[in-house]
XYZ file of C-alpha atoms in Angstrom:
598
model
C 101.988 94.175 147.215
C 101.164 91.677 144.530
C 99.090 88.594 144.802
C 100.619 86.661 147.880
C 100.008 83.862 150.251
C 101.191 82.751 153.750
C 104.255 80.939 152.481
C 105.361 83.634 149.951
C 107.622 86.498 151.280
C 106.550 90.026 150.382
C 108.816 92.149 148.035
C 111.237 94.284 150.116
C 112.958 97.597 149.273
C 116.680 97.200 149.343
C 117.689 100.661 150.387
C 117.602 102.338 153.603
C 114.999 105.177 153.304
C 115.236 107.949 155.963
C 112.343 109.625 154.231
C 110.090 107.135 156.145
C 111.348 108.516 159.349
C 110.729 112.032 158.178
C 107.180 111.128 157.170
C 106.729 109.789 160.772
C 107.847 113.007 162.013
C 104.691 114.659 160.572
C 102.640 112.633 162.920
C 104.671 113.861 165.779
C 104.471 117.694 164.583
C 101.120 118.336 166.233
C 102.585 117.574 169.473
C 105.619 119.874 169.035
C 104.813 121.950 172.185
C 104.719 118.851 174.524
C 107.927 117.554 172.836
C 109.630 121.018 173.249
C 108.602 121.032 176.919
C 109.974 117.615 177.576
C 113.203 118.350 175.629
C 113.619 121.598 177.644
C 113.177 119.806 180.974
C 115.715 117.051 179.942
C 118.189 119.457 178.426
C 118.165 121.820 181.388
C 118.503 118.748 183.756
C 121.300 117.496 181.662
C 123.186 120.795 181.752
C 122.687 121.196 185.347
C 123.985 117.600 186.269
C 127.180 118.688 184.017
C 128.041 121.181 186.921
C 128.375 118.364 189.365
C 132.001 117.330 188.390
C 132.931 121.017 188.294
C 131.598 121.146 191.915
C 133.910 118.248 192.798
C 136.773 120.142 191.302
C 136.059 123.238 193.261
C 135.711 121.114 196.421
C 138.905 119.341 195.856
C 140.822 122.495 194.768
C 139.549 125.198 197.067
C 137.032 124.201 199.698
C 138.689 121.236 201.212
C 142.285 123.042 201.312
C 140.717 126.037 203.007
C 138.383 124.133 205.349
C 135.407 126.035 204.132
C 132.587 124.164 205.832
C 129.939 126.644 204.673
C 131.113 126.462 201.033
C 130.900 122.493 201.269
C 127.251 122.716 202.572
C 126.403 125.247 200.039
C 127.727 123.106 197.171
C 126.086 119.968 198.692
C 122.767 121.836 198.727
C 123.117 122.888 195.092
C 123.983 119.426 194.211
C 120.777 118.106 195.901
C 118.616 120.681 194.135
C 120.165 119.560 190.796
C 119.316 115.909 191.674
C 115.844 116.673 192.755
C 115.307 118.684 189.477
C 116.656 115.786 187.475
C 114.280 113.313 189.086
C 111.299 115.797 188.503
C 112.247 116.399 184.781
C 112.695 112.704 184.275
C 109.210 111.836 185.690
C 107.677 114.711 183.632
C 109.479 113.433 180.517
C 108.198 110.004 180.857
C 104.716 111.109 181.156
C 104.621 113.387 178.408
C 106.707 111.213 175.912
C 104.346 108.267 176.695
C 101.337 110.351 176.026
C 102.472 111.768 172.881
C 103.973 108.305 171.719
C 100.628 106.648 172.329
C 98.719 109.421 170.652
C 100.997 109.178 167.417
C 100.442 105.393 167.395
C 96.648 105.800 167.712
C 96.777 108.335 164.858
C 98.856 106.038 162.706
C 96.792 102.909 163.435
C 93.564 105.105 162.490
C 94.934 106.113 159.372
C 95.611 102.594 158.128
C 92.455 101.399 159.329
C 90.365 104.142 157.658
C 92.372 103.491 154.488
C 91.627 99.870 154.525
C 87.924 100.669 154.648
C 88.236 102.510 151.260
C 90.400 99.973 149.512
C 88.491 97.826 146.880
C 87.852 94.218 147.084
C 90.615 93.580 144.682
C 93.165 94.513 147.373
C 91.781 91.890 149.786
C 91.545 89.362 147.012
C 95.288 89.557 146.478
C 96.691 88.784 149.882
C 96.065 86.908 153.138
C 94.071 88.929 155.627
C 96.657 88.002 158.421
C 99.327 89.997 156.377
C 97.035 93.061 156.536
C 96.200 92.728 160.117
C 99.917 92.462 161.214
C 100.470 95.838 159.885
C 97.694 97.563 161.726
C 98.495 95.872 165.130
C 102.047 94.430 165.330
C 103.888 96.779 163.222
C 102.496 99.896 164.662
C 102.995 98.512 168.276
C 106.749 97.917 167.421
C 107.108 101.675 167.022
C 105.956 102.488 170.463
C 109.332 102.579 172.234
C 110.791 104.614 169.426
C 108.098 107.194 169.734
C 107.711 107.248 173.262
C 111.309 107.472 174.253
C 113.737 106.920 171.409
C 113.424 110.243 169.468
C 113.341 112.466 172.589
C 116.056 110.558 174.442
C 118.166 110.778 171.183
C 117.843 114.489 171.105
C 118.567 114.989 174.803
C 121.514 112.634 174.982
C 123.032 114.057 171.743
C 122.798 117.584 173.365
C 124.112 116.055 176.699
C 127.079 114.623 174.746
C 127.653 118.153 173.361
C 127.590 119.485 176.868
C 129.945 116.958 178.142
C 132.594 117.619 175.326
C 132.340 121.457 175.994
C 133.055 120.975 179.690
C 135.726 118.569 178.948
C 137.429 120.782 176.428
C 137.213 123.700 179.049
C 139.204 121.377 181.501
C 141.778 119.680 179.284
C 141.944 119.617 175.507
C 144.387 116.887 175.043
C 142.454 114.353 177.300
C 139.110 115.200 175.473
C 140.557 114.476 172.019
C 141.979 111.154 173.410
C 138.450 110.378 174.680
C 136.846 111.032 171.372
C 139.308 109.006 169.243
C 137.102 105.987 169.587
C 134.106 107.726 167.795
C 135.390 107.152 164.251
C 135.887 103.474 164.914
C 132.282 103.244 166.122
C 130.872 105.050 163.195
C 132.848 102.873 160.787
C 131.530 99.787 162.412
C 127.792 100.962 162.318
C 128.242 101.837 158.533
C 129.635 98.413 157.840
C 126.597 96.479 159.459
C 123.905 98.897 158.548
C 122.760 97.263 155.279
C 122.870 93.762 156.614
C 121.054 94.848 159.751
C 118.421 96.631 157.730
C 118.021 93.561 155.433
C 117.684 91.182 158.641
C 114.892 93.141 160.022
C 113.155 93.297 156.668
C 113.253 89.420 156.527
C 112.032 89.232 160.155
C 109.200 91.444 159.430
C 108.306 89.035 156.460
C 108.406 85.898 158.487
C 106.296 87.466 161.174
C 103.723 88.506 158.442
C 103.678 85.003 157.029
C 103.132 83.417 160.410
C 100.294 85.778 161.291
C 98.590 85.080 157.938
C 98.715 81.366 158.563
C 97.415 81.906 162.171
C 94.454 83.924 160.866
C 93.735 81.412 157.953
C 94.007 78.418 160.418
C 91.492 79.972 162.824
C 89.071 80.937 160.148
C 89.292 77.425 158.832
C 89.214 75.560 162.010
C 86.116 73.568 161.361
C 87.439 72.359 157.800
C 90.627 71.507 159.641
C 89.085 69.296 162.196
C 86.484 67.858 159.753
C 89.375 66.555 157.464
C 91.577 65.630 160.572
C 94.335 68.080 159.261
C 95.648 69.052 162.762
C 98.875 67.289 162.556
C 99.735 68.636 159.001
C 98.699 72.217 159.973
C 100.888 71.913 163.180
C 103.789 70.915 160.941
C 103.190 74.032 158.704
C 102.901 76.273 161.647
C 106.177 74.941 163.278
C 108.026 75.483 160.013
C 106.791 79.060 159.715
C 107.300 79.752 163.350
C 110.970 78.310 163.162
C 111.552 80.586 160.206
C 110.470 83.613 162.147
C 112.522 82.455 165.167
C 115.641 82.096 163.130
C 114.947 85.532 161.440
C 114.419 87.114 164.731
C 117.739 85.688 166.118
C 119.673 86.848 163.118
C 118.206 90.473 163.295
C 118.795 90.762 167.110
C 122.442 89.410 166.586
C 123.240 92.577 164.648
C 121.437 94.770 167.495
C 123.408 93.001 170.127
C 126.755 93.530 168.402
C 126.398 97.439 168.704
C 126.251 97.369 172.532
C 129.405 95.360 173.160
C 131.199 97.389 170.358
C 130.587 100.392 172.459
C 131.506 98.906 175.592
C 134.884 97.676 174.203
C 135.679 100.946 172.554
C 134.738 102.795 175.681
C 136.838 100.519 177.912
C 139.847 100.740 175.752
C 139.673 104.677 175.507
C 138.935 104.946 179.139
C 141.937 102.765 180.111
C 144.256 104.947 177.951
C 142.866 108.089 179.461
C 143.333 106.771 183.047
C 146.850 105.934 182.115
C 147.270 109.435 180.951
C 145.726 110.951 183.842
C 147.814 108.742 186.395
C 150.915 109.949 184.317
C 149.950 113.567 184.441
C 149.511 113.116 188.251
C 152.669 111.208 188.861
C 154.819 113.516 186.606
C 153.673 116.624 188.355
C 151.826 117.989 185.415
C 149.917 121.259 185.366
C 146.694 119.399 185.974
C 145.627 119.635 189.623
C 143.930 116.891 191.590
C 140.648 118.682 191.157
C 140.935 118.741 187.470
C 141.677 115.135 187.273
C 138.823 114.265 189.610
C 136.437 116.361 187.405
C 137.580 114.916 184.163
C 137.335 111.452 185.453
C 133.817 112.071 186.328
C 133.185 113.164 182.769
C 134.771 110.190 181.186
C 132.077 107.986 182.519
C 129.269 110.393 181.568
C 130.768 110.610 178.072
C 130.053 107.050 176.940
C 126.509 106.966 178.425
C 124.713 109.109 175.840
C 126.744 107.299 173.171
C 125.432 103.929 174.233
C 121.689 105.443 174.188
C 122.565 106.624 170.684
C 123.815 103.302 169.682
C 120.524 101.661 171.005
C 118.452 104.390 169.083
C 120.339 103.445 166.017
C 119.286 99.865 166.525
C 115.666 100.807 167.146
C 115.850 103.118 164.107
C 116.854 100.345 161.756
C 114.146 98.077 163.217
C 111.410 100.808 162.954
C 112.436 101.615 159.378
C 111.599 98.174 158.289
C 108.092 98.211 159.903
C 107.494 101.805 158.564
C 108.013 100.622 155.085
C 105.244 98.069 155.368
C 102.874 100.648 157.357
C 103.276 103.429 154.785
C 103.082 100.989 151.800
C 99.563 100.147 153.148
C 98.698 103.828 153.632
C 99.964 104.632 150.175
C 98.127 101.644 148.567
C 95.980 103.405 145.781
C 92.153 103.451 146.337
C 91.310 102.047 142.789
C 87.500 102.410 143.198
C 86.979 106.031 144.405
C 84.977 109.116 143.553
C 85.863 110.448 140.098
C 86.994 114.106 140.006
C 83.972 116.270 139.874
C 81.677 113.316 141.065
C 78.067 114.417 141.910
C 75.534 113.031 144.294
C 73.352 110.191 142.856
C 69.694 111.560 142.431
C 66.967 109.536 144.220
C 67.039 106.296 142.339
C 63.975 105.336 140.410
C 65.350 101.728 139.397
C 66.281 101.635 135.645
C 69.571 99.706 135.301
C 71.520 99.502 131.950
C 74.694 97.499 131.234
C 76.140 98.857 127.990
C 78.745 96.674 126.568
C 80.408 96.001 129.740
C 83.664 93.815 130.014
C 85.747 93.010 133.204
C 88.801 91.069 134.214
C 90.084 90.161 137.537
C 93.439 88.985 135.868
C 95.175 90.425 132.650
C 94.167 88.605 129.657
C 91.222 86.582 131.312
C 87.811 88.172 130.668
C 85.253 87.444 133.485
C 82.634 89.374 131.587
C 82.699 90.023 127.775
C 80.479 92.582 126.228
C 77.599 92.259 128.453
C 74.541 94.454 127.737
C 71.006 94.511 129.176
C 68.387 96.982 130.649
C 66.152 96.516 133.595
C 63.335 98.760 133.960
C 62.094 100.036 137.378
C 60.337 97.406 139.478
C 61.596 94.502 137.443
C 63.163 91.515 138.947
C 66.224 90.037 137.131
C 67.483 86.611 137.987
C 71.057 85.740 136.995
C 71.962 82.002 136.688
C 74.591 79.958 135.164
C 77.445 77.592 136.136
C 79.949 78.523 138.766
C 82.453 81.087 137.741
C 80.429 82.190 134.779
C 80.479 85.919 136.118
C 77.066 86.219 137.898
C 78.351 87.759 141.145
C 80.798 89.920 138.993
C 77.642 91.659 137.388
C 76.211 92.780 140.758
C 79.616 93.578 142.004
C 80.031 96.117 139.003
C 76.568 97.564 139.707
C 77.524 98.294 143.202
C 80.885 99.690 142.097
C 82.987 97.345 144.174
C 85.356 97.177 141.194
C 86.126 99.347 138.315
C 84.706 98.549 135.022
C 87.206 97.367 132.449
C 85.257 98.900 129.502
C 81.599 99.759 128.798
C 79.282 101.639 131.074
C 76.719 100.966 133.684
C 73.894 103.297 133.963
C 71.242 103.800 136.746
C 68.285 105.935 135.519
C 70.540 106.987 132.577
C 73.189 108.165 134.939
C 76.651 106.792 134.484
C 77.517 105.324 138.026
C 81.246 106.169 137.588
C 80.269 109.844 137.623
C 78.633 109.793 140.948
C 79.934 109.432 144.580
C 80.073 106.004 145.990
C 78.285 107.064 149.153
C 75.266 108.312 147.439
C 75.163 105.359 145.164
C 75.485 102.554 147.686
C 73.170 103.962 150.412
C 70.421 103.760 147.883
C 71.074 100.096 147.279
C 70.502 96.952 149.408
C 73.036 94.219 148.995
C 73.063 90.790 150.471
C 76.200 89.157 149.510
C 76.986 85.347 149.210
C 79.007 85.625 152.401
C 76.590 86.320 155.144
C 78.902 88.007 157.420
C 77.643 88.573 161.064
C 79.401 91.176 163.096
C 80.046 90.900 166.890
C 77.322 92.355 168.897
C 73.619 91.831 169.174
C 71.169 90.359 166.626
C 69.426 93.879 166.604
C 72.665 95.698 165.894
C 73.486 93.259 162.923
C 70.100 93.800 161.332
C 70.261 97.630 161.881
C 73.906 97.794 160.391
C 72.799 99.218 157.043
C 70.300 101.699 158.555
C 71.539 103.049 161.942
C 68.566 105.198 162.095
C 65.790 102.294 162.035
C 63.675 101.922 165.102
C 63.383 98.486 167.042
C 59.920 98.142 165.656
C 61.288 98.614 161.970
C 64.049 96.034 162.676
C 61.534 93.547 163.998
C 59.183 94.158 160.909
C 62.069 93.417 158.632
C 62.861 90.279 160.505
C 59.304 89.195 160.386
C 59.032 89.733 156.574
C 61.980 87.338 156.062
C 60.754 84.794 158.685
C 63.629 85.333 160.985
C 61.532 86.620 163.963
C 60.575 83.204 165.337
C 64.016 81.694 165.748
C 65.325 85.058 167.065
C 62.690 85.100 169.753
C 63.486 81.513 170.762
C 67.040 82.649 171.685
C 67.875 83.678 175.270
C 67.706 87.461 174.937
C 65.691 87.777 171.735
C 66.905 90.475 169.482
C 69.421 91.484 172.074
C 71.044 88.123 172.063
C 74.965 88.489 171.613
C 76.288 86.756 168.539
C 80.010 86.105 167.940
C 82.179 87.089 165.124
C 80.869 85.521 161.825
C 77.853 84.406 163.723
C 79.320 81.069 164.865
C 76.479 80.565 167.323
C 73.885 80.685 164.322
C 73.315 78.194 161.608
C 74.057 79.001 158.117
C 70.365 79.488 157.319
C 69.904 81.772 160.292
C 72.834 83.972 159.271
C 71.409 84.418 155.883
C 68.111 85.427 157.226
C 69.610 88.003 159.444
C 71.655 89.214 156.440
C 68.534 89.388 154.429
C 66.682 91.495 156.947
C 69.572 93.867 157.117
C 69.476 94.266 153.519
C 65.731 94.901 153.420
C 65.847 97.273 156.414
C 67.690 99.813 154.158
C 64.551 100.059 151.947
C 66.547 100.306 148.683
C 65.212 101.097 145.310
C 67.773 98.576 143.968
C 67.936 95.243 145.933
C 70.780 92.583 145.208
C 70.412 89.040 146.478
C 73.403 86.942 145.909
C 72.450 83.269 146.743
C 70.142 84.642 149.303
C 68.263 81.326 150.025
C 71.139 78.881 149.442
C 71.271 77.704 153.139
C 67.382 77.996 153.828
C 65.592 74.732 153.993
C 62.722 74.252 151.442
C 59.848 74.600 153.999
C 61.313 78.064 155.110
C 61.933 79.018 151.400
C 58.124 78.575 150.516
C 57.346 80.976 153.586
C 60.051 83.235 152.739
C 59.016 83.450 149.069
C 55.623 85.027 149.968
C 57.367 88.045 151.768
C 59.955 88.422 148.938
C 57.042 88.869 146.419
C 55.641 91.819 148.433
C 59.090 93.207 149.222
C 60.211 93.197 145.523
C 57.385 95.213 144.458
C 58.219 98.674 143.412
C 62.011 97.689 143.612
C 64.502 96.678 140.824
C 65.967 93.432 141.999
C 68.862 91.303 140.990
C 68.673 87.783 142.271
C 71.597 85.298 141.860
C 70.489 81.699 142.653
C 71.303 78.168 141.892
C 67.736 76.921 143.159
C 65.571 77.733 140.137
C 62.460 77.297 142.193
C 63.241 80.699 143.838
C 63.353 82.730 140.525
C 60.567 81.365 138.446
C 58.476 84.495 139.132
C 61.224 86.903 137.957
C 60.457 89.396 135.223
C 63.458 88.197 133.320
C 66.202 85.484 133.691
C 69.699 85.787 132.425
C 71.644 82.792 131.706
C 75.338 83.705 131.976
C 78.136 81.401 130.825
C 81.793 82.173 129.928
C 81.312 85.886 130.607
C 78.512 86.408 128.227
C 74.624 86.356 128.522
C 73.792 83.192 126.542
C 69.919 83.776 126.619
C 67.410 85.941 128.514
C 63.727 85.835 128.958
C 60.974 84.763 131.273
C 60.852 81.229 132.892
C 58.327 80.137 130.421
C 60.005 81.572 127.434
C 63.456 79.961 128.298
C 61.833 76.571 128.804
C 60.217 76.727 125.319
C 63.582 77.750 123.837
C 65.055 74.477 125.141
C 68.468 76.001 125.496
C 70.956 76.054 128.399
C 68.430 77.217 130.873
C 65.980 74.474 129.948
C 68.892 71.909 130.450
C 69.710 73.484 133.823
C 66.130 73.394 134.961
C 65.400 69.817 133.799
C 68.618 68.441 135.526
C 67.514 70.104 138.933
C 63.864 68.882 138.240
C 65.141 65.332 137.636
C 67.284 65.473 140.722
C 64.448 66.654 143.004
C 62.242 64.013 141.475
C 64.684 61.204 142.241
C 65.264 62.456 145.743
C 61.536 62.568 146.456
C 61.061 59.090 145.255
C 64.026 57.864 147.582
C-alpha cells in the first residue's frame, strides 16, 4: 500500500486469486474435528431426507393399493424420525459453525492487530489510520457469514446435490438428464460476470475504506473543524464519499442479485419441461408408475435448492475475496524495523551514545539527515535545537530504532543497535514523544504504561517529581480518575506532565524528551526544571526544545539545520561563537523582552 489519503483509491489486484481462500482455510484447519462433526450431521441428515420421496413412491405403489395400514404407520414413523434428526442436526450445526466462525474471525483479527503493533512508523506515515482500522474491523466482520455458514453449507449442499442426482438416476435417467440440462447455462452465466463482479466488490471495498478514513480524520480533527467553521465543507466532502460508497455498493450487489433470479429462471424453465415430460409419460401409459412420477416430482424441487445455496455461496465468495485481499495484504506487510538475524540482547546500558556518519531519508532522494556524527558520554545531557523540519526528532527516532538507518551506524556503549533485539533496547530507554498520547483508562494506568511492575507509591513519586501530583489530586478520583482517549479531559500541559511521569517511571539510562515542556506554562516550567536537574543525573539524555530556557544547563547543544549539525557546544560557547544558535537565542530573548514590556 503506497502513500495514500482518504480521497485516493488503493491499488487493486485485477485477477481472482483463489489462493486467498486457501490461505483462509489454514485458519479453519485447527477446528477440523468440529467442522467434520457438523459436516457428518448435515450429510447424514441430507442423506436420510432423500429417502422421504422414496417412501412416497412405496406408499403410492405398494402400501395404498394393498391397504397396508401398519406399513403406512411404519413409514410415517420413519419419516418423523428423519425430520426430528434433521432438526437436531441443523441446531447442532448452527451452534458448531457459529463457534468455529467467530473463533476464526477472532484469530484473524488478532493476527492483523499483533502485526500492526510491529510495523514501523513509516507504515503509519504513509496511509490514513481509518483505512487501517477498516481492515481490522469491517473487512473481518464481513467474513463472518462465509465462515459461520457458507463453507460448510456449500460442502453439505454439494453432497446433497450428489445424493439427489443419485436417487434421481436410480428412478429415471432420461428425466434426470433433462433436469441437469440447465446447469451448463448457469455455469456459463457465472463465468461471464465473475470478473466484473469481483472488480465491483473491490471498488466497493475501496470506497468503504475512503469513507472510513475520512470519518476517522474528521473525528480526530473536530476541534479544528469547529474552530475554523468548516462543518459545511466537511459535510459536503462526507456526502461525496458516502455517495461514492453507495453507488459502488449498488453496482456490486446488482451483480449478486443477478445470480438468484438467473437460477430461478433456469430452474423454472427446466422444471416446466420436466412436468410436461412427466405428464406425457403418465398420459401415454409409459413404463413409469404413479409412485415413480410422484417421487421424481419430489426430487425436482430438492434439486434446485442446493444449487441456489451454491449460487449464494459463489456471491459470498467473490465478496470475501475482495476483503481477504486487503486483510492478507496487511498481514503480509513487511516489518521493516525488526530484529536482525542473530540479534542479541542489549547488555545493561551505561549510556554512551555515538552517531557515526548517519544519513536518513523519509523519501527517496530527499535527505532528512546527512552525515551526522557526534558522541554523548554517560550522564551527559544533549540538547538538539534548530528550525522546524531540520531533523531533530529524526535523530532521537533513529536512536530508538523507530526507523532503519539509511547509512552509517548508531552505537550505544560501542554496541551497534541494529545488532540487538528491539525489546532489549527500548525497555532500557525512556521516551516522551512530541505527541503526548493518553490512553483510555485511569491516570495511574497511563503513568504506569511503560513500567507495569511499578507500585502506586512509585507512580506517585514520579508524578510529584514532574509537578503533576497537585493537579491530579484536584481531580474527582485522584490517580484513579478515568480519562478519555487522547486525554480530552486534560489540558495540553497536563497531558505532557503525565507523559513525562510515564517516561521517568521507566527509570531509563537513556532519556529522550521531545518538546517535553512545550505546553507547560513558565511558572510550572521553573518548578519542573528543579526536578529535571535531579532526574537527569546519571542518565544520558537527549532534549529537543524550542524554548532555549529549558536547555541552557545541558552539557552540549547541537544546532541542526538542513540535516546537518551546523554547530555544537555548551550554551556559553555557542553564544560566544555568535553563529546560528546565538541568532536563535537573541531572537527569543528579544521576543520575551518585548512581551514583558507589553
